[in-house]
XYZ file of C-alpha atoms in Angstrom:
299
model
C -155.285 123.122 -32.862
C -156.553 121.026 -29.932
C -155.150 121.254 -26.429
C -154.523 117.697 -25.278
C -154.133 116.430 -21.722
C -152.342 113.190 -20.864
C -152.521 111.339 -17.545
C -150.080 108.425 -17.400
C -150.073 106.262 -14.254
C -147.745 103.310 -13.677
C -148.048 101.230 -10.494
C -145.695 98.442 -9.361
C -146.871 96.196 -6.508
C -144.833 93.841 -4.299
C -145.659 91.090 -1.812
C -143.717 92.876 0.937
C -141.825 96.170 1.269
C -138.760 96.226 -0.986
C -136.066 98.794 -1.687
C -135.567 100.372 -5.101
C -132.718 101.117 -7.455
C -132.676 104.038 -9.843
C -135.666 104.427 -12.142
C -135.373 106.077 -15.548
C -138.524 107.948 -16.621
C -139.124 109.113 -20.200
C -142.546 110.782 -20.378
C -142.000 114.461 -21.177
C -142.983 115.229 -24.819
C -140.479 116.806 -27.167
C -141.184 120.472 -27.917
C -141.529 121.135 -31.626
C -143.368 123.220 -34.188
C -146.212 120.668 -34.222
C -146.560 120.163 -30.456
C -145.844 122.720 -27.753
C -145.600 121.644 -24.134
C -147.701 123.797 -21.811
C -147.414 121.917 -18.534
C -145.754 118.748 -17.268
C -145.901 117.251 -13.773
C -144.369 114.148 -12.224
C -145.511 112.719 -8.877
C -143.785 109.668 -7.398
C -144.944 107.715 -4.327
C -143.028 106.961 -2.177
C -141.204 110.250 -2.465
C -137.777 109.706 -4.039
C -134.582 110.855 -2.363
C -133.716 112.786 -5.528
C -134.862 113.401 -9.090
C -132.444 114.680 -11.698
C -133.057 115.511 -15.341
C -130.915 114.918 -18.404
C -131.021 114.719 -22.194
C -130.045 111.376 -23.695
C -128.024 110.879 -26.879
C -131.138 111.512 -29.014
C -132.171 114.670 -27.164
C -135.014 112.947 -25.285
C -135.784 114.400 -21.858
C -135.173 111.814 -19.113
C -135.772 111.936 -15.349
C -133.679 109.734 -13.047
C -135.270 108.987 -9.656
C -133.277 107.574 -6.692
C -134.861 106.133 -3.531
C -133.861 105.574 0.091
C -137.114 104.056 1.405
C -138.841 100.677 1.253
C -142.428 100.128 0.119
C -144.776 97.475 -1.240
C -146.050 99.893 -3.883
C -144.288 102.249 -6.296
C -146.456 104.698 -8.229
C -145.526 107.170 -10.978
C -148.161 109.704 -12.057
C -147.317 111.894 -15.032
C -149.494 114.796 -16.169
C -149.040 116.573 -19.496
C -150.836 119.414 -21.264
C -149.767 120.400 -24.750
C -150.842 122.362 -27.797
C -151.002 119.864 -30.654
C -151.009 120.891 -34.323
C -152.112 117.932 -36.447
C -151.474 117.492 -40.145
C -154.840 116.175 -41.320
C -153.811 115.905 -44.976
C -150.015 115.866 -44.919
C -148.263 116.856 -48.127
C -144.504 116.601 -47.863
C -142.381 118.988 -49.957
C -139.792 116.457 -51.030
C -136.549 117.417 -52.711
C -136.824 116.882 -56.490
C -134.504 113.875 -56.490
C -136.509 112.177 -53.710
C -140.036 112.457 -55.104
C -139.739 108.908 -56.483
C -138.111 105.805 -55.056
C -135.292 104.848 -55.341
C -133.385 107.919 -54.242
C -130.194 108.608 -52.325
C -129.191 110.821 -49.424
C -126.644 113.600 -49.804
C -123.077 113.092 -48.636
C -123.561 115.746 -45.947
C -126.442 113.766 -44.381
C -125.034 110.240 -44.547
C -122.717 110.449 -41.506
C -125.737 111.262 -39.337
C -128.221 108.939 -41.046
C -126.079 105.855 -41.565
C -126.856 104.181 -38.216
C -130.584 104.718 -38.848
C -130.268 102.881 -42.175
C -128.479 99.850 -40.683
C -130.641 96.796 -40.063
C -130.952 95.867 -36.386
C -132.664 92.462 -36.594
C -131.621 89.237 -38.362
C -133.444 88.382 -41.587
C -131.615 85.249 -42.690
C -134.121 84.248 -45.355
C -134.770 87.844 -46.507
C -138.438 87.694 -45.562
C -138.583 91.331 -44.480
C -136.688 92.321 -47.631
C -139.220 90.519 -49.824
C -142.166 91.989 -47.917
C -140.840 95.554 -48.259
C -140.150 95.090 -51.982
C -143.662 93.767 -52.567
C -144.835 97.394 -52.373
C -142.637 98.378 -55.343
C -144.053 97.907 -58.866
C -142.330 95.729 -61.433
C -140.586 98.674 -63.116
C -138.928 99.500 -59.771
C -140.086 103.129 -59.589
C -142.858 104.586 -57.386
C -143.663 107.957 -55.771
C -141.899 107.924 -52.405
C -144.979 109.079 -50.502
C -147.107 106.362 -52.091
C -144.581 103.669 -51.191
C -144.470 104.635 -47.512
C -148.223 105.203 -47.266
C -148.903 101.813 -48.887
C -146.564 100.101 -46.430
C -148.186 101.888 -43.467
C -151.718 101.017 -44.542
C -150.708 97.525 -45.611
C -149.816 96.670 -42.026
C -153.003 98.304 -40.782
C -155.195 96.276 -43.165
C -153.416 92.919 -43.258
C -152.146 92.460 -39.697
C -154.086 91.958 -36.461
C -153.360 94.255 -33.528
C -152.765 92.398 -30.268
C -151.863 94.182 -27.042
C -148.965 92.388 -25.378
C -147.965 92.853 -21.741
C -144.636 91.063 -22.192
C -141.483 93.137 -22.106
C -139.493 93.679 -25.257
C -140.328 93.627 -28.950
C -141.278 90.733 -31.184
C -138.706 90.241 -33.911
C -139.986 91.455 -37.320
C -139.741 88.024 -38.984
C -142.086 86.612 -36.317
C -144.487 89.527 -36.750
C -144.479 88.958 -40.497
C -145.081 85.224 -40.094
C -147.857 85.546 -37.489
C -149.482 88.611 -39.105
C -150.196 89.966 -35.641
C -148.478 92.013 -32.961
C -148.525 95.086 -30.781
C -147.888 98.659 -31.888
C -144.181 98.354 -31.065
C -143.987 95.122 -33.086
C -145.561 96.797 -36.113
C -143.280 99.817 -35.715
C -140.184 97.603 -35.729
C -141.414 95.632 -38.750
C -141.983 98.801 -40.770
C -138.735 100.337 -39.544
C -136.744 97.302 -40.690
C -138.665 97.182 -43.981
C -137.908 100.842 -44.686
C -134.242 100.298 -43.809
C -134.065 97.329 -46.168
C -134.989 99.784 -48.948
C -132.071 102.048 -48.013
C -134.056 104.726 -46.169
C -133.309 106.046 -42.680
C -135.920 105.118 -40.089
C -136.203 105.464 -36.335
C -138.479 104.248 -33.549
C -140.876 106.784 -32.010
C -142.590 106.347 -28.650
C -145.360 108.479 -27.214
C -149.119 108.673 -26.806
C -152.137 108.176 -29.045
C -155.165 110.475 -28.928
C -158.342 108.515 -29.606
C -161.524 110.558 -29.073
C -164.087 108.610 -27.043
C -161.887 105.486 -27.250
C -163.310 104.836 -30.719
C -161.865 101.472 -31.830
C -163.160 102.107 -35.342
C -160.774 105.052 -35.500
C -157.686 103.852 -33.609
C -156.351 100.905 -31.636
C -153.480 101.000 -29.181
C -154.820 103.556 -26.700
C -154.816 103.115 -22.936
C -151.049 102.688 -22.796
C -147.991 104.165 -24.450
C -147.856 103.930 -28.238
C -145.153 103.399 -30.860
C -144.705 104.305 -34.520
C -141.994 105.107 -37.089
C -140.184 108.198 -38.345
C -138.613 108.170 -41.837
C -136.130 110.767 -43.067
C -137.104 112.206 -46.470
C -134.912 114.815 -48.218
C -136.698 118.141 -48.359
C -139.284 117.158 -45.738
C -137.150 115.880 -42.847
C -138.411 113.284 -40.382
C -141.990 112.269 -41.245
C -144.090 110.016 -39.024
C -145.977 106.857 -39.997
C -148.171 104.816 -37.622
C -148.640 101.345 -39.138
C -150.912 100.232 -36.293
C -153.559 102.759 -37.317
C -152.570 103.621 -40.880
C -151.741 107.223 -39.929
C -149.457 109.223 -42.214
C -148.191 112.383 -40.489
C -148.635 113.404 -36.869
C -152.441 113.343 -36.565
C -153.382 112.098 -33.069
C -149.747 111.219 -32.242
C -147.915 112.829 -29.304
C -144.163 112.370 -29.693
C -142.202 111.709 -26.490
C -139.033 109.841 -27.471
C -137.114 108.937 -30.601
C -134.457 106.253 -30.847
C -132.536 104.073 -33.252
C -133.637 100.956 -31.340
C -136.827 100.450 -29.251
C -134.752 99.436 -26.220
C -133.513 103.043 -26.109
C -137.056 104.438 -25.775
C -138.574 102.464 -22.889
C -140.939 104.885 -21.079
C -140.059 103.649 -17.572
C -137.638 101.116 -16.206
C -135.724 100.487 -13.017
C -134.950 97.851 -10.427
C -135.925 96.641 -6.965
C -134.030 94.653 -4.353
C -135.914 91.593 -3.186
C -136.994 88.113 -4.238
C -138.371 87.342 -7.671
C -141.550 86.145 -5.950
C -141.997 89.593 -4.364
C -143.021 91.045 -7.739
C -146.825 91.172 -8.041
C -146.824 92.900 -11.414
C -147.272 96.299 -12.984
C -150.333 98.228 -14.160
C -150.246 101.065 -16.695
C -153.135 103.440 -17.402
C -152.941 106.210 -19.983
C -155.762 108.653 -20.728
C -155.471 111.266 -23.491
C -158.272 113.808 -23.680
C -158.997 117.155 -25.273
C -159.205 119.928 -22.728
C -159.551 123.667 -22.383
C -156.229 125.466 -22.308
C -154.726 127.192 -19.307
C -152.717 130.311 -19.993
C -150.549 129.237 -22.910
C -147.107 129.659 -21.400
C -144.247 127.237 -21.996
C -143.801 124.447 -19.461
C -141.047 124.776 -16.888
């Protein structure tokens, strides 16, 4: 059970001092049985006039910072220490009726799952549908875990990871056509593919632990990361990282969950000035294993 430390720094630079609107910060990991938050710090420069905390509609922890000063630089430094319990060989105790695909959800779950089953992106020519169904054998029946693992590893093996600095997410049809994308692009493709098969899926944002920055093990480190959660009867929400072919939570630190990736942006806000004043943003994320302080819950 490693103790992991995360240092997440985001710096905005401007050509001249500008004033700032509210900034919404989503960096604090979700406490759970598989990850326990020990410490979390947030330093902002220049010092904000106020910082308030809230839970959003998904239960994600969000900080809202307001400012009354001008500056040519805005820096957010987040520090996290948590006790992480990885599932190295995940075996999911599925309900008997869900061990093989296709399966259905119970009537008591559907009101809460229905929006996570709805498709969010256009697929006029059913390309994502056809891609998702290519993992199903001709007789139409397959172990549910095998189907989702094959889809996860299929993206890992057949698509090329490409870090993108542009805002937003590539639509899944484009990702499928180009066979390349960022972690958030792959997450959205798999999420839409899973939904096309009638399963509930959601977008997960957080951090990736990659010992020694080993590219043979993982790609997508050095910034925030994205993957998919799928709801399986008897097992609950299970995580799949198509960028790295990970099934389960190994090396994944969950921060935010959402129905749509636009609801899980780690940091966004506004400034008041000219478009030409914006000199860009830099993000640096380091995730390392560390020795534990006294294991008390974070405040």
